[in-house]
Amino acid sequence: MTCLPKLPPMSETPRPVPGPIQLAFNMLRMNVNHCRSRIKNEEDDPIRIKTLRDWLLLDATQVIHALHHSGLFSKDWVNQCAAVVVQLRVLMLHMIDSAQEMESNMVEYTNPVATYSSGQQGCPTKVIDPQWLSEALSPNRRISVTEIASTTNVSCMTVYQNMKKHGIACQWTALDDEQVDNVVHQYQIRRPQAGHGYVMGHFRAFGIQIQQSRITASI
């Protein structure tokens, strides 16, 4: 699997490369390397692979376009960068197809949500299997509460109520405020119009569980 080419030296560009473009390219390189490491893990979560694939389709493509329209780099160099992104996306599609085929052939799905009716008026109580919920929120998976609610067809409030009932807490990623600020800043350079939800999605795409209040403070 090929890697992204290095930024051309100043002698090969018509003018110095601006700082924002360097930051965008460095973030692209970091994220591509992260995707490559995920591909090597044959047992990775298909949901996580889908999220990374979507990132390749949106953010990485935008960075490639910005590099092309900057007029600083040769067409061959930009095409090399684009080819790496396309290759990664194709490999991820193959991983997703293989994982889904394996699940359909070998895995019997068990609904982790049980519904209980009290016999009185009102909505029935929905209870999420505590072992399943704990695994979904574990540091190895880092699936968000929103994703859990969507997958199990319950509300986020129901997920939080079950977490409180069974003493399950989110496992936050160990990042200090400066590291959070750096990630937010680099993302906003590439997507200055992105709102709070997109920034949160950027963190989740790379398995980073961080409190919304910290991201809001950084923005």
PDB file of C-alpha atoms in Angstrom:
ATOM      1  CA  MET A   1       0.000   0.000   0.000  1.00  0.00           C
ATOM      2  CA  THR A   2       1.552   3.296  -1.090  1.00  0.00           C
ATOM      3  CA  CYS A   3       1.977   6.311   1.193  1.00  0.00           C
ATOM      4  CA  LEU A   4       1.343   9.979   0.547  1.00  0.00           C
ATOM      5  CA  PRO A   5       4.265  11.672  -1.173  1.00  0.00           C
ATOM      6  CA  LYS A   6       6.175  14.290   0.802  1.00  0.00           C
ATOM      7  CA  LEU A   7       5.573  17.976   0.223  1.00  0.00           C
ATOM      8  CA  PRO A   8       7.828  19.141  -2.627  1.00  0.00           C
ATOM      9  CA  PRO A   9      10.862  21.211  -1.537  1.00  0.00           C
ATOM     10  CA  MET A  10      10.675  24.993  -1.893  1.00  0.00           C
ATOM     11  CA  SER A  11      12.967  24.784  -4.934  1.00  0.00           C
ATOM     12  CA  GLU A  12      10.216  22.929  -6.817  1.00  0.00           C
ATOM     13  CA  THR A  13       7.336  25.300  -5.981  1.00  0.00           C
ATOM     14  CA  PRO A  14       6.745  28.738  -7.542  1.00  0.00           C
ATOM     15  CA  ARG A  15       6.463  30.334  -4.083  1.00  0.00           C
ATOM     16  CA  PRO A  16       6.624  29.238  -0.417  1.00  0.00           C
ATOM     17  CA  VAL A  17       3.810  26.968   0.719  1.00  0.00           C
ATOM     18  CA  PRO A  18       1.487  28.914   3.096  1.00  0.00           C
ATOM     19  CA  GLY A  19       1.136  27.674   6.662  1.00  0.00           C
ATOM     20  CA  PRO A  20      -2.579  26.706   6.373  1.00  0.00           C
ATOM     21  CA  ILE A  21      -1.839  24.500   3.360  1.00  0.00           C
ATOM     22  CA  GLN A  22       1.034  22.836   5.226  1.00  0.00           C
ATOM     23  CA  LEU A  23      -1.255  22.205   8.209  1.00  0.00           C
ATOM     24  CA  ALA A  24      -3.994  20.777   5.972  1.00  0.00           C
ATOM     25  CA  PHE A  25      -1.520  18.462   4.253  1.00  0.00           C
ATOM     26  CA  ASN A  26      -0.022  17.329   7.584  1.00  0.00           C
ATOM     27  CA  MET A  27      -3.514  16.552   8.899  1.00  0.00           C
ATOM     28  CA  LEU A  28      -4.242  14.659   5.672  1.00  0.00           C
ATOM     29  CA  ARG A  29      -1.054  12.630   6.125  1.00  0.00           C
ATOM     30  CA  MET A  30      -1.893  11.853   9.777  1.00  0.00           C
ATOM     31  CA  ASN A  31      -5.442  10.764   8.919  1.00  0.00           C
ATOM     32  CA  VAL A  32      -4.315   8.666   5.935  1.00  0.00           C
ATOM     33  CA  ASN A  33      -1.799   6.889   8.169  1.00  0.00           C
ATOM     34  CA  HIS A  34      -4.582   6.279  10.695  1.00  0.00           C
ATOM     35  CA  CYS A  35      -6.769   4.751   7.960  1.00  0.00           C
ATOM     36  CA  ARG A  36      -3.868   2.568   6.793  1.00  0.00           C
ATOM     37  CA  SER A  37      -3.362   1.257  10.334  1.00  0.00           C
ATOM     38  CA  ARG A  38      -7.080   0.450  10.566  1.00  0.00           C
ATOM     39  CA  ILE A  39      -6.968  -1.502   7.317  1.00  0.00           C
ATOM     40  CA  LYS A  40      -4.211  -3.703   8.740  1.00  0.00           C
ATOM     41  CA  ASN A  41      -6.536  -4.656  11.613  1.00  0.00           C
ATOM     42  CA  GLU A  42      -8.704  -7.362  10.066  1.00  0.00           C
ATOM     43  CA  GLU A  43     -11.008  -7.453  13.107  1.00  0.00           C
ATOM     44  CA  ASP A  44     -11.765  -3.720  13.143  1.00  0.00           C
ATOM     45  CA  ASP A  45     -15.330  -2.527  13.686  1.00  0.00           C
ATOM     46  CA  PRO A  46     -17.180  -2.150  10.320  1.00  0.00           C
ATOM     47  CA  ILE A  47     -18.993   0.918  11.675  1.00  0.00           C
ATOM     48  CA  ARG A  48     -15.664   2.625  12.349  1.00  0.00           C
ATOM     49  CA  ILE A  49     -14.420   1.704   8.869  1.00  0.00           C
ATOM     50  CA  LYS A  50     -17.574   3.199   7.329  1.00  0.00           C
ATOM     51  CA  THR A  51     -16.999   6.436   9.250  1.00  0.00           C
ATOM     52  CA  LEU A  52     -13.405   6.659   8.040  1.00  0.00           C
ATOM     53  CA  ARG A  53     -14.514   5.874   4.489  1.00  0.00           C
ATOM     54  CA  ASP A  54     -16.971   8.774   4.637  1.00  0.00           C
ATOM     55  CA  TRP A  55     -14.156  11.022   5.849  1.00  0.00           C
ATOM     56  CA  LEU A  56     -12.062   9.988   2.841  1.00  0.00           C
ATOM     57  CA  LEU A  57     -14.947  10.861   0.550  1.00  0.00           C
ATOM     58  CA  LEU A  58     -15.492  14.333   2.046  1.00  0.00           C
ATOM     59  CA  ASP A  59     -12.599  15.903   3.940  1.00  0.00           C
ATOM     60  CA  ALA A  60      -9.698  14.208   2.146  1.00  0.00           C
ATOM     61  CA  THR A  61     -11.212  15.034  -1.230  1.00  0.00           C
ATOM     62  CA  GLN A  62     -11.552  18.690  -0.228  1.00  0.00           C
ATOM     63  CA  VAL A  63      -7.889  18.837   0.800  1.00  0.00           C
ATOM     64  CA  ILE A  64      -6.823  17.297  -2.526  1.00  0.00           C
ATOM     65  CA  HIS A  65      -8.878  19.905  -4.391  1.00  0.00           C
ATOM     66  CA  ALA A  66      -7.315  22.699  -2.316  1.00  0.00           C
ATOM     67  CA  LEU A  67      -3.812  21.417  -3.110  1.00  0.00           C
ATOM     68  CA  HIS A  68      -4.685  21.290  -6.807  1.00  0.00           C
ATOM     69  CA  HIS A  69      -6.211  24.779  -6.982  1.00  0.00           C
ATOM     70  CA  SER A  70      -3.378  26.373  -4.989  1.00  0.00           C
ATOM     71  CA  GLY A  71      -1.222  26.300  -8.115  1.00  0.00           C
ATOM     72  CA  LEU A  72       1.823  25.363  -6.038  1.00  0.00           C
ATOM     73  CA  PHE A  73       2.168  21.710  -6.933  1.00  0.00           C
ATOM     74  CA  SER A  74       2.636  19.742 -10.116  1.00  0.00           C
ATOM     75  CA  LYS A  75      -0.252  17.779 -11.588  1.00  0.00           C
ATOM     76  CA  ASP A  76       1.682  14.515 -11.147  1.00  0.00           C
ATOM     77  CA  TRP A  77       2.241  15.173  -7.427  1.00  0.00           C
ATOM     78  CA  VAL A  78      -1.430  15.984  -6.813  1.00  0.00           C
ATOM     79  CA  ASN A  79      -2.462  12.881  -8.765  1.00  0.00           C
ATOM     80  CA  GLN A  80      -0.188  10.751  -6.543  1.00  0.00           C
ATOM     81  CA  CYS A  81      -1.950  12.113  -3.442  1.00  0.00           C
ATOM     82  CA  ALA A  82      -5.378  11.489  -4.990  1.00  0.00           C
ATOM     83  CA  ALA A  83      -4.402   7.940  -5.989  1.00  0.00           C
ATOM     84  CA  VAL A  84      -3.481   7.094  -2.376  1.00  0.00           C
ATOM     85  CA  VAL A  85      -6.859   8.355  -1.121  1.00  0.00           C
ATOM     86  CA  VAL A  86      -8.759   6.438  -3.809  1.00  0.00           C
ATOM     87  CA  GLN A  87      -6.778   3.257  -3.060  1.00  0.00           C
ATOM     88  CA  LEU A  88      -7.599   3.531   0.636  1.00  0.00           C
ATOM     89  CA  ARG A  89     -11.285   4.037  -0.056  1.00  0.00           C
ATOM     90  CA  VAL A  90     -11.424   0.970  -2.340  1.00  0.00           C
ATOM     91  CA  LEU A  91      -9.687  -1.158   0.312  1.00  0.00           C
ATOM     92  CA  MET A  92     -12.154   0.060   2.937  1.00  0.00           C
ATOM     93  CA  LEU A  93     -15.104  -0.819   0.710  1.00  0.00           C
ATOM     94  CA  HIS A  94     -13.712  -4.334   0.366  1.00  0.00           C
ATOM     95  CA  MET A  95     -13.304  -4.575   4.172  1.00  0.00           C
ATOM     96  CA  ILE A  96     -16.875  -3.443   4.757  1.00  0.00           C
ATOM     97  CA  ASP A  97     -18.259  -5.910   2.199  1.00  0.00           C
ATOM     98  CA  SER A  98     -16.240  -8.770   3.720  1.00  0.00           C
ATOM     99  CA  ALA A  99     -17.304  -7.909   7.257  1.00  0.00           C
ATOM    100  CA  GLN A 100     -20.974  -7.667   6.284  1.00  0.00           C
ATOM    101  CA  GLU A 101     -20.823 -10.976   4.408  1.00  0.00           C
ATOM    102  CA  MET A 102     -19.184 -12.663   7.396  1.00  0.00           C
ATOM    103  CA  GLU A 103     -21.798 -11.261   9.762  1.00  0.00           C
ATOM    104  CA  SER A 104     -24.670 -12.396   7.553  1.00  0.00           C
ATOM    105  CA  ASN A 105     -23.244 -15.926   7.235  1.00  0.00           C
ATOM    106  CA  MET A 106     -21.889 -16.574  10.713  1.00  0.00           C
ATOM    107  CA  VAL A 107     -23.394 -14.180  13.230  1.00  0.00           C
ATOM    108  CA  GLU A 108     -26.874 -14.367  14.635  1.00  0.00           C
ATOM    109  CA  TYR A 109     -28.022 -10.903  15.663  1.00  0.00           C
ATOM    110  CA  THR A 110     -29.456 -10.560  19.153  1.00  0.00           C
ATOM    111  CA  ASN A 111     -31.418  -7.441  19.964  1.00  0.00           C
ATOM    112  CA  PRO A 112     -29.794  -5.906  23.073  1.00  0.00           C
ATOM    113  CA  VAL A 113     -32.985  -4.012  23.946  1.00  0.00           C
ATOM    114  CA  ALA A 114     -35.786  -5.651  25.933  1.00  0.00           C
ATOM    115  CA  THR A 115     -39.198  -3.975  26.179  1.00  0.00           C
ATOM    116  CA  TYR A 116     -41.325  -4.283  29.321  1.00  0.00           C
ATOM    117  CA  SER A 117     -44.890  -3.096  29.710  1.00  0.00           C
ATOM    118  CA  SER A 118     -46.341  -2.240  33.107  1.00  0.00           C
ATOM    119  CA  GLY A 119     -49.893  -2.754  31.862  1.00  0.00           C
ATOM    120  CA  GLN A 120     -50.650   0.887  32.547  1.00  0.00           C
ATOM    121  CA  GLN A 121     -50.926   3.827  30.201  1.00  0.00           C
ATOM    122  CA  GLY A 122     -47.706   5.245  28.829  1.00  0.00           C
ATOM    123  CA  CYS A 123     -44.745   4.075  26.847  1.00  0.00           C
ATOM    124  CA  PRO A 124     -43.209   0.701  27.747  1.00  0.00           C
ATOM    125  CA  THR A 125     -39.828   0.610  29.479  1.00  0.00           C
ATOM    126  CA  LYS A 126     -36.834  -0.209  27.295  1.00  0.00           C
ATOM    127  CA  VAL A 127     -33.856  -1.882  28.969  1.00  0.00           C
ATOM    128  CA  ILE A 128     -30.510  -2.204  27.175  1.00  0.00           C
ATOM    129  CA  ASP A 129     -28.414  -5.246  27.992  1.00  0.00           C
ATOM    130  CA  PRO A 130     -25.767  -3.867  30.402  1.00  0.00           C
ATOM    131  CA  GLN A 131     -22.968  -6.112  29.105  1.00  0.00           C
ATOM    132  CA  TRP A 132     -23.654  -5.046  25.514  1.00  0.00           C
ATOM    133  CA  LEU A 133     -23.860  -1.370  26.520  1.00  0.00           C
ATOM    134  CA  SER A 134     -20.627  -1.549  28.497  1.00  0.00           C
ATOM    135  CA  GLU A 135     -18.817  -3.125  25.542  1.00  0.00           C
ATOM    136  CA  ALA A 136     -20.166  -0.517  23.110  1.00  0.00           C
ATOM    137  CA  LEU A 137     -18.851   2.298  25.322  1.00  0.00           C
ATOM    138  CA  SER A 138     -15.516   0.614  26.054  1.00  0.00           C
ATOM    139  CA  PRO A 139     -12.240   2.328  25.031  1.00  0.00           C
ATOM    140  CA  ASN A 140     -11.693  -0.365  22.368  1.00  0.00           C
ATOM    141  CA  ARG A 141     -14.848   0.623  20.483  1.00  0.00           C
ATOM    142  CA  ARG A 142     -15.659   4.165  21.631  1.00  0.00           C
ATOM    143  CA  ILE A 143     -19.093   4.197  19.988  1.00  0.00           C
ATOM    144  CA  SER A 144     -20.962   7.391  20.778  1.00  0.00           C
ATOM    145  CA  VAL A 145     -24.265   7.537  22.653  1.00  0.00           C
ATOM    146  CA  THR A 146     -25.901   8.940  19.512  1.00  0.00           C
ATOM    147  CA  GLU A 147     -24.716   5.963  17.444  1.00  0.00           C
ATOM    148  CA  ILE A 148     -25.902   3.510  20.119  1.00  0.00           C
ATOM    149  CA  ALA A 149     -29.332   5.162  20.208  1.00  0.00           C
ATOM    150  CA  SER A 150     -29.628   5.034  16.426  1.00  0.00           C
ATOM    151  CA  THR A 151     -28.507   1.401  16.226  1.00  0.00           C
ATOM    152  CA  THR A 152     -30.865   0.184  18.956  1.00  0.00           C
ATOM    153  CA  ASN A 153     -33.789   2.418  17.893  1.00  0.00           C
ATOM    154  CA  VAL A 154     -34.093   4.137  21.267  1.00  0.00           C
ATOM    155  CA  SER A 155     -33.618   7.731  22.359  1.00  0.00           C
ATOM    156  CA  CYS A 156     -30.352   9.139  23.693  1.00  0.00           C
ATOM    157  CA  MET A 157     -32.145   9.762  26.985  1.00  0.00           C
ATOM    158  CA  THR A 158     -32.958   6.048  27.237  1.00  0.00           C
ATOM    159  CA  VAL A 159     -29.270   5.219  26.684  1.00  0.00           C
ATOM    160  CA  TYR A 160     -28.213   7.673  29.409  1.00  0.00           C
ATOM    161  CA  GLN A 161     -30.846   6.298  31.802  1.00  0.00           C
ATOM    162  CA  ASN A 162     -29.563   2.751  31.270  1.00  0.00           C
ATOM    163  CA  MET A 163     -25.958   3.918  31.740  1.00  0.00           C
ATOM    164  CA  LYS A 164     -26.903   5.530  35.061  1.00  0.00           C
ATOM    165  CA  LYS A 165     -28.939   2.507  36.161  1.00  0.00           C
ATOM    166  CA  HIS A 166     -26.066   0.064  35.576  1.00  0.00           C
ATOM    167  CA  GLY A 167     -23.249   2.388  36.640  1.00  0.00           C
ATOM    168  CA  ILE A 168     -21.714   2.604  33.155  1.00  0.00           C
ATOM    169  CA  ALA A 169     -19.699   5.704  32.287  1.00  0.00           C
ATOM    170  CA  CYS A 170     -18.194   6.911  29.014  1.00  0.00           C
ATOM    171  CA  GLN A 171     -14.470   6.286  28.730  1.00  0.00           C
ATOM    172  CA  TRP A 172     -13.037   9.648  27.715  1.00  0.00           C
ATOM    173  CA  THR A 173      -9.891   9.839  25.598  1.00  0.00           C
ATOM    174  CA  ALA A 174      -6.898  11.281  27.475  1.00  0.00           C
ATOM    175  CA  LEU A 175      -6.324  14.597  25.672  1.00  0.00           C
ATOM    176  CA  ASP A 176      -5.290  17.828  27.371  1.00  0.00           C
ATOM    177  CA  ASP A 177      -6.843  21.187  26.426  1.00  0.00           C
ATOM    178  CA  GLU A 178      -3.952  22.124  24.135  1.00  0.00           C
ATOM    179  CA  GLN A 179      -4.315  18.899  22.142  1.00  0.00           C
ATOM    180  CA  VAL A 180      -8.071  19.429  21.805  1.00  0.00           C
ATOM    181  CA  ASP A 181      -7.470  23.006  20.630  1.00  0.00           C
ATOM    182  CA  ASN A 182      -4.951  21.809  18.034  1.00  0.00           C
ATOM    183  CA  VAL A 183      -7.329  19.233  16.545  1.00  0.00           C
ATOM    184  CA  VAL A 184     -10.185  21.762  16.416  1.00  0.00           C
ATOM    185  CA  HIS A 185      -7.945  24.463  14.931  1.00  0.00           C
ATOM    186  CA  GLN A 186      -6.586  22.229  12.175  1.00  0.00           C
ATOM    187  CA  TYR A 187     -10.085  21.024  11.283  1.00  0.00           C
ATOM    188  CA  GLN A 188     -11.424  24.597  11.120  1.00  0.00           C
ATOM    189  CA  ILE A 189      -8.603  25.596   8.762  1.00  0.00           C
ATOM    190  CA  ARG A 190      -9.871  23.025   6.282  1.00  0.00           C
ATOM    191  CA  ARG A 191     -13.566  23.592   6.938  1.00  0.00           C
ATOM    192  CA  PRO A 192     -14.018  27.128   8.340  1.00  0.00           C
ATOM    193  CA  GLN A 193     -17.825  27.002   7.971  1.00  0.00           C
ATOM    194  CA  ALA A 194     -18.219  23.716   9.851  1.00  0.00           C
ATOM    195  CA  GLY A 195     -20.438  23.863  12.895  1.00  0.00           C
ATOM    196  CA  HIS A 196     -20.266  22.181  16.289  1.00  0.00           C
ATOM    197  CA  GLY A 197     -21.792  18.922  15.043  1.00  0.00           C
ATOM    198  CA  TYR A 198     -19.218  18.510  12.285  1.00  0.00           C
ATOM    199  CA  VAL A 199     -16.362  19.111  14.713  1.00  0.00           C
ATOM    200  CA  MET A 200     -17.791  16.485  17.068  1.00  0.00           C
ATOM    201  CA  GLY A 201     -18.104  14.076  14.141  1.00  0.00           C
ATOM    202  CA  HIS A 202     -14.459  14.702  13.232  1.00  0.00           C
ATOM    203  CA  PHE A 203     -13.364  13.584  16.705  1.00  0.00           C
ATOM    204  CA  ARG A 204     -15.639  10.524  16.638  1.00  0.00           C
ATOM    205  CA  ALA A 205     -14.407   9.484  13.190  1.00  0.00           C
ATOM    206  CA  PHE A 206     -11.021   8.773  14.682  1.00  0.00           C
ATOM    207  CA  GLY A 207     -12.276   7.068  17.820  1.00  0.00           C
ATOM    208  CA  ILE A 208     -11.765  10.084  20.096  1.00  0.00           C
ATOM    209  CA  GLN A 209     -14.312  10.328  22.895  1.00  0.00           C
ATOM    210  CA  ILE A 210     -14.287  13.871  24.265  1.00  0.00           C
ATOM    211  CA  GLN A 211     -16.779  15.875  26.296  1.00  0.00           C
ATOM    212  CA  GLN A 212     -18.978  18.206  24.214  1.00  0.00           C
ATOM    213  CA  SER A 213     -18.341  21.019  26.694  1.00  0.00           C
ATOM    214  CA  ARG A 214     -14.578  20.880  26.016  1.00  0.00           C
ATOM    215  CA  ILE A 215     -15.099  21.045  22.258  1.00  0.00           C
ATOM    216  CA  THR A 216     -17.553  23.939  22.666  1.00  0.00           C
ATOM    217  CA  ALA A 217     -15.011  25.812  24.782  1.00  0.00           C
ATOM    218  CA  SER A 218     -12.321  25.206  22.152  1.00  0.00           C
ATOM    219  CA  ILE A 219     -14.510  26.419  19.288  1.00  0.00           C
TER     220      ILE A 219
END
